[in-house]
Short mmCIF file of N, CA and C in Angstrom, two decimals:
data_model
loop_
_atom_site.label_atom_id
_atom_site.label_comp_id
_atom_site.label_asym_id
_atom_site.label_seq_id
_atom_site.Cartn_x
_atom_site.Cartn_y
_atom_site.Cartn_z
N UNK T 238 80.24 -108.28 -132.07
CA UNK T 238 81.55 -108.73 -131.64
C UNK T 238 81.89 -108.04 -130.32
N UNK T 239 82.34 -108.99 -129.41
CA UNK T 239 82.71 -107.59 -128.40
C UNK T 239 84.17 -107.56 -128.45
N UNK T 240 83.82 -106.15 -127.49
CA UNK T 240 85.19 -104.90 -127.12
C UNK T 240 86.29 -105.65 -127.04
N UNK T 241 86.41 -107.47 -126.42
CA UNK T 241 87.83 -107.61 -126.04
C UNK T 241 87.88 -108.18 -127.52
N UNK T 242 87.26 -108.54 -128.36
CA UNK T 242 88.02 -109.41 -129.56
C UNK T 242 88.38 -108.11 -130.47
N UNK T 243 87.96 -107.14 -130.27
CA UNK T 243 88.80 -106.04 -131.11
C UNK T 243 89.97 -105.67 -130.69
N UNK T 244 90.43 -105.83 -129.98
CA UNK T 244 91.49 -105.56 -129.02
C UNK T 244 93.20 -106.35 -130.13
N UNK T 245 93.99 -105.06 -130.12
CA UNK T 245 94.95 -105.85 -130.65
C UNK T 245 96.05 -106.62 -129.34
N UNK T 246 95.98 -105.91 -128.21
CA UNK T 246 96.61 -106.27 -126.88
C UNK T 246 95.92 -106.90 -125.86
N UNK T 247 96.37 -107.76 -125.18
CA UNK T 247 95.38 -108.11 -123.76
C UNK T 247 95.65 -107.29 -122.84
N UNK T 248 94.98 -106.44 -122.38
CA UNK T 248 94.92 -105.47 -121.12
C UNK T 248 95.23 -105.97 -120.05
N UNK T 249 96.01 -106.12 -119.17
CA UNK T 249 96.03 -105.93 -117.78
C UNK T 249 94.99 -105.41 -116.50
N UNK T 250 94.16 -106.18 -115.98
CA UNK T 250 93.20 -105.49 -115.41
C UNK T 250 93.80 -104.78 -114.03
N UNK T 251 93.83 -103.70 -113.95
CA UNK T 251 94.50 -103.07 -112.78
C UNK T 251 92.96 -102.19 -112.16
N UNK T 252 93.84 -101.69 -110.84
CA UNK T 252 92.72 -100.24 -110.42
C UNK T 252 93.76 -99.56 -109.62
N UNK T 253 94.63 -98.77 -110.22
CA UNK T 253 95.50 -97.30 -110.11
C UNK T 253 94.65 -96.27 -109.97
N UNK T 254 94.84 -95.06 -109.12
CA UNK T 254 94.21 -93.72 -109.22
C UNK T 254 95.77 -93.16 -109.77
N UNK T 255 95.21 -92.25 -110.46
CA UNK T 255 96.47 -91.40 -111.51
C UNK T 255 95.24 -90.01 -112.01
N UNK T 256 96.17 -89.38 -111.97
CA UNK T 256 95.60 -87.95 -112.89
C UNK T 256 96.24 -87.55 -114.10
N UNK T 257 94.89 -86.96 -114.39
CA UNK T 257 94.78 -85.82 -115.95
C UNK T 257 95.73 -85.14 -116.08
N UNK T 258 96.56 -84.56 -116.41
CA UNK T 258 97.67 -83.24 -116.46
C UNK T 258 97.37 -82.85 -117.51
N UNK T 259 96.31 -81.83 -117.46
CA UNK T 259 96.21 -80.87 -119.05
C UNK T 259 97.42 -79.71 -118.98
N UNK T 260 98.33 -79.42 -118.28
CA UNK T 260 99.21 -78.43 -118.80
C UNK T 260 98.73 -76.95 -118.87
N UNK T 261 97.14 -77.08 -119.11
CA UNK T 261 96.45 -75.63 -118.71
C UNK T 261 96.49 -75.12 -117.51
N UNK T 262 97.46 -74.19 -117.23
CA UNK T 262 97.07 -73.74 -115.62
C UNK T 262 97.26 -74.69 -114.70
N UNK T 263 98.03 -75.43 -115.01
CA UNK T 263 98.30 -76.74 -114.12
C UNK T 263 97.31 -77.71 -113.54
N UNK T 264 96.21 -78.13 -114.29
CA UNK T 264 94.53 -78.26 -113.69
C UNK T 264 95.29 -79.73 -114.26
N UNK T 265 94.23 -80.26 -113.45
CA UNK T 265 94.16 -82.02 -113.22
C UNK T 265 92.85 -82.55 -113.17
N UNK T 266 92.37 -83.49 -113.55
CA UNK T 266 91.67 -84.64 -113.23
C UNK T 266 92.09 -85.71 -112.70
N UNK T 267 91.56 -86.00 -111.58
CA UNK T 267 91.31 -87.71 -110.87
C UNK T 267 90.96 -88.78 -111.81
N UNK T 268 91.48 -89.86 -111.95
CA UNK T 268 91.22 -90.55 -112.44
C UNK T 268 90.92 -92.06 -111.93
N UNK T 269 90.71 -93.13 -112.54
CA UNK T 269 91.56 -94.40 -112.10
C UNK T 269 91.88 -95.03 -113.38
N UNK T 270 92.68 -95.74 -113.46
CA UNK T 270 93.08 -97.30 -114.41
C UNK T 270 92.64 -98.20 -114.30
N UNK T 271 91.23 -98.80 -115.31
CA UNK T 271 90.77 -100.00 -115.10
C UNK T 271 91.55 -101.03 -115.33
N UNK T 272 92.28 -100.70 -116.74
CA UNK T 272 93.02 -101.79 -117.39
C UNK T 272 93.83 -101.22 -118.06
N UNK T 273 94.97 -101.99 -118.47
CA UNK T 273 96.52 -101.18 -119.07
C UNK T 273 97.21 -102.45 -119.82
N UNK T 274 98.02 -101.57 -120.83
CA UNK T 274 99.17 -102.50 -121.67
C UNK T 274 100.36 -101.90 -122.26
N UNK T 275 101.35 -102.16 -122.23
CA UNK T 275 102.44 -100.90 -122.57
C UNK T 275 102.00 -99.97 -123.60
N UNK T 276 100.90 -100.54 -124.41
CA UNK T 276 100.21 -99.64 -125.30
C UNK T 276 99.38 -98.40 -124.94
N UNK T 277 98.82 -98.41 -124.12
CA UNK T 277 97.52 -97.87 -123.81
C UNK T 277 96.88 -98.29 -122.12
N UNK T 278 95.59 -97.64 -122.22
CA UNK T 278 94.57 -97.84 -120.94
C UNK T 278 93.38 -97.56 -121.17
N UNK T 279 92.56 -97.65 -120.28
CA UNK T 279 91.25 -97.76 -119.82
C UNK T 279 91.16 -96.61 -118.91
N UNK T 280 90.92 -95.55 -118.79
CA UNK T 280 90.45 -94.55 -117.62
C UNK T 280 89.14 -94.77 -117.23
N UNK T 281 88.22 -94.43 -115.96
CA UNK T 281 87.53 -94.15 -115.21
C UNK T 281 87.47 -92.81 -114.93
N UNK T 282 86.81 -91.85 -115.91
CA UNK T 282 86.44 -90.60 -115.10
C UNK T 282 85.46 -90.25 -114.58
N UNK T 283 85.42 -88.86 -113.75
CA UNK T 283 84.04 -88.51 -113.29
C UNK T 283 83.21 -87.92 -114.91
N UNK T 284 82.12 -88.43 -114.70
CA UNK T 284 81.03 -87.59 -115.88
C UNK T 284 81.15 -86.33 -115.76
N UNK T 285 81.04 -85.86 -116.74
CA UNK T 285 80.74 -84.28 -117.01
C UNK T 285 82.50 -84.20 -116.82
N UNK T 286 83.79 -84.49 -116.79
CA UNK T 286 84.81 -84.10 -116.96
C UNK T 286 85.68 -83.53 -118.21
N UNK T 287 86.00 -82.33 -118.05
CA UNK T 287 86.89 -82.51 -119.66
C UNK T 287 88.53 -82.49 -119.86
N UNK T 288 87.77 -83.57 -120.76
CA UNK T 288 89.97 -84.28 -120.52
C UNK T 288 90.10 -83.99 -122.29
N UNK T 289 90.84 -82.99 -122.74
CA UNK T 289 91.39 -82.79 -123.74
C UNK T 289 91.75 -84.11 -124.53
N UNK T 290 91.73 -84.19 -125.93
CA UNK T 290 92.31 -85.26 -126.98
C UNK T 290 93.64 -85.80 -126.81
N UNK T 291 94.78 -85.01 -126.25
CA UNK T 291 96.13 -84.99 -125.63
C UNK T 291 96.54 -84.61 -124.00
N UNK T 292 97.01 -85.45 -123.89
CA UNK T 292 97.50 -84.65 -122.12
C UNK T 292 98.55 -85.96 -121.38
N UNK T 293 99.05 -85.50 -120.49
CA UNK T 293 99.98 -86.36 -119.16
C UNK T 293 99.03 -87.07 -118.38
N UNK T 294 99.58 -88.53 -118.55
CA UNK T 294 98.45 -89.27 -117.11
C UNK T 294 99.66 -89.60 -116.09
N UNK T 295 99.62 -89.02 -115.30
CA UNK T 295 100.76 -89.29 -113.74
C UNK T 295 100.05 -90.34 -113.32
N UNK T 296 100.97 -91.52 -112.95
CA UNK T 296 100.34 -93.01 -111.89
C UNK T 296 101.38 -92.35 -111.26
N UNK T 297 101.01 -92.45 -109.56
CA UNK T 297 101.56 -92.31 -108.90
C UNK T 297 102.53 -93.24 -108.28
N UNK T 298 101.75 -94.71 -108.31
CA UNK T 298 102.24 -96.08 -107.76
C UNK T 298 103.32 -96.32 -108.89
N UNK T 299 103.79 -95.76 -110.08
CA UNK T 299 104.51 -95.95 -111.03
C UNK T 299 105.54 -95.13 -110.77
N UNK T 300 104.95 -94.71 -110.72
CA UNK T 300 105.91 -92.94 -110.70
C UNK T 300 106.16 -92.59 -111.80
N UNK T 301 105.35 -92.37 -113.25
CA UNK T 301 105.64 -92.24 -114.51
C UNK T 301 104.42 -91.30 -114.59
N UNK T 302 104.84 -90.70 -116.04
CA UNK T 302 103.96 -89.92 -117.05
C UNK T 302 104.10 -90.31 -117.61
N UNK T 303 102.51 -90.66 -118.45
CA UNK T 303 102.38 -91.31 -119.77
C UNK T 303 101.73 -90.11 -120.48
N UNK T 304 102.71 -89.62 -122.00
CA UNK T 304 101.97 -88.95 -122.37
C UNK T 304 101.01 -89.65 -123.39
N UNK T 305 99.56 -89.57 -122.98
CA UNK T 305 98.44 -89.87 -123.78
C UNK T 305 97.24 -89.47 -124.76
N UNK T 306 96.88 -90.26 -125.53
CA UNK T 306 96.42 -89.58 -126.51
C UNK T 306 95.04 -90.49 -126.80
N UNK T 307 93.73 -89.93 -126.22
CA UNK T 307 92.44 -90.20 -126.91
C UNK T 307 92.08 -91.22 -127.79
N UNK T 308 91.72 -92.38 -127.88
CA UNK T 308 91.48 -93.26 -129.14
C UNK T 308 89.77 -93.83 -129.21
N UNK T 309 89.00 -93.52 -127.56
CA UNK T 309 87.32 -93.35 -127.53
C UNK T 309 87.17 -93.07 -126.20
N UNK T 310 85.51 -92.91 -126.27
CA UNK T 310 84.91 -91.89 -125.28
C UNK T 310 83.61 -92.72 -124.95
N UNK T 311 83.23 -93.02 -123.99
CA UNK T 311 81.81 -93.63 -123.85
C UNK T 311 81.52 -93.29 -121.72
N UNK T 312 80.97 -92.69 -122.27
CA UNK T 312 79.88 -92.03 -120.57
C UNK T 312 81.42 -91.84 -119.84
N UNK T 313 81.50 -92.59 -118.92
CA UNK T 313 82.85 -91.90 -117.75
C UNK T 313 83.91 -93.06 -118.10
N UNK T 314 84.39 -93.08 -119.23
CA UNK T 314 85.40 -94.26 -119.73
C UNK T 314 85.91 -93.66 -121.02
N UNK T 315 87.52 -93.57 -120.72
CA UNK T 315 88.15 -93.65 -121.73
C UNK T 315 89.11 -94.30 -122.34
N UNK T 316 89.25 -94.63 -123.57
CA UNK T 316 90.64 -95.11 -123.81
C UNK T 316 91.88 -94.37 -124.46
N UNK T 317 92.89 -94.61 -124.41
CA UNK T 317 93.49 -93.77 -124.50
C UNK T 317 95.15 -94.75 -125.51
N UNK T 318 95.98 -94.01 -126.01
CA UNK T 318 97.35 -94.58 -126.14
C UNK T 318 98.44 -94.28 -126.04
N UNK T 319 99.53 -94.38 -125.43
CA UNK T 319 100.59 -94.00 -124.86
C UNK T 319 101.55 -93.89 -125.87
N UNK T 320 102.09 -92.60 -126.01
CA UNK T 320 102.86 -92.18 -127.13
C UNK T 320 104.43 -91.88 -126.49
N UNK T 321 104.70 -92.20 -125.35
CA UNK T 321 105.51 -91.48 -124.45
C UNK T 321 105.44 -91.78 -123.07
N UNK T 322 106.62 -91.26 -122.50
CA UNK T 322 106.25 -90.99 -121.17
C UNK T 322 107.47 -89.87 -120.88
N UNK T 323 107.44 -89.24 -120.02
CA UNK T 323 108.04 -88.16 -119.33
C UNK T 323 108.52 -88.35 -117.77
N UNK T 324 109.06 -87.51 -117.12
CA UNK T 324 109.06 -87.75 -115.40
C UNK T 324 108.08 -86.90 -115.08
N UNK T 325 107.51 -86.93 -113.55
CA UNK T 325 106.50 -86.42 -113.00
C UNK T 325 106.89 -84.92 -113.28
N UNK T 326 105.96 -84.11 -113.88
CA UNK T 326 105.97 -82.39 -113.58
C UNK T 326 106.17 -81.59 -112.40
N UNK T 327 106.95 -81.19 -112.03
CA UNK T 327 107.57 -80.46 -110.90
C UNK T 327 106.39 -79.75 -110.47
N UNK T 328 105.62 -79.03 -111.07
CA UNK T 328 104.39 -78.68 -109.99
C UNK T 328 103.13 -79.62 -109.49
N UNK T 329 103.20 -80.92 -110.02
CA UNK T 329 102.37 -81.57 -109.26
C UNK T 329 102.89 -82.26 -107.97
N UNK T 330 102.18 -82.12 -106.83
CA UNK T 330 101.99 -81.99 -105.68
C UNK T 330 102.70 -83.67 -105.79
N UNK T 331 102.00 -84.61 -105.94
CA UNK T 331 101.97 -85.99 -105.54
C UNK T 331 103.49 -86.40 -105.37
#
């Protein structure tokens, strides 16, 4: 079966750069947004990155934090689901 008929939402195919906000030490990952739905997304990371089970994804072109939460993992792709959102964190630069 494929990936889109499991799907309970139709994704939005976008390409946003947004970052990681692990809250550790204020450290970030680059990201992008393949695809999105008020539910959730699609990330693009670099390999070998580590993006915690929980964390802040800042879109910049949004101007939102989504706080997100892990739902799979495959090579430099994640998905993720939006439990939240917040305003941008005062120490990130963007």
């Amino acid at each position: 079966m494929a990936e889109d008929e499991n799907r309970d939402r139709h994704r939005q195919r976008v390409l946003k750069g947004a970052s990681i906000l692990t809250g550790i030490t204020n450290s970030e990952v680059k990201c992008t947004l393949r695809n999105m739905h008020a539910g959730g997304a699609e990330l693009k990371v670099p390999i070998g990155a580590r993006v915690p089970d929980e964390f802040l994804l800042y879109v910049p072109t949004d101007g939102i934090a989504y706080r997100a939460v892990v739902r799979w993992r495959r090579e430099d792709r994640i998905g993720v689901a939006f439990t939240g959102t917040e305003p941008k964190p005062h120490w990130h630069y963007g």
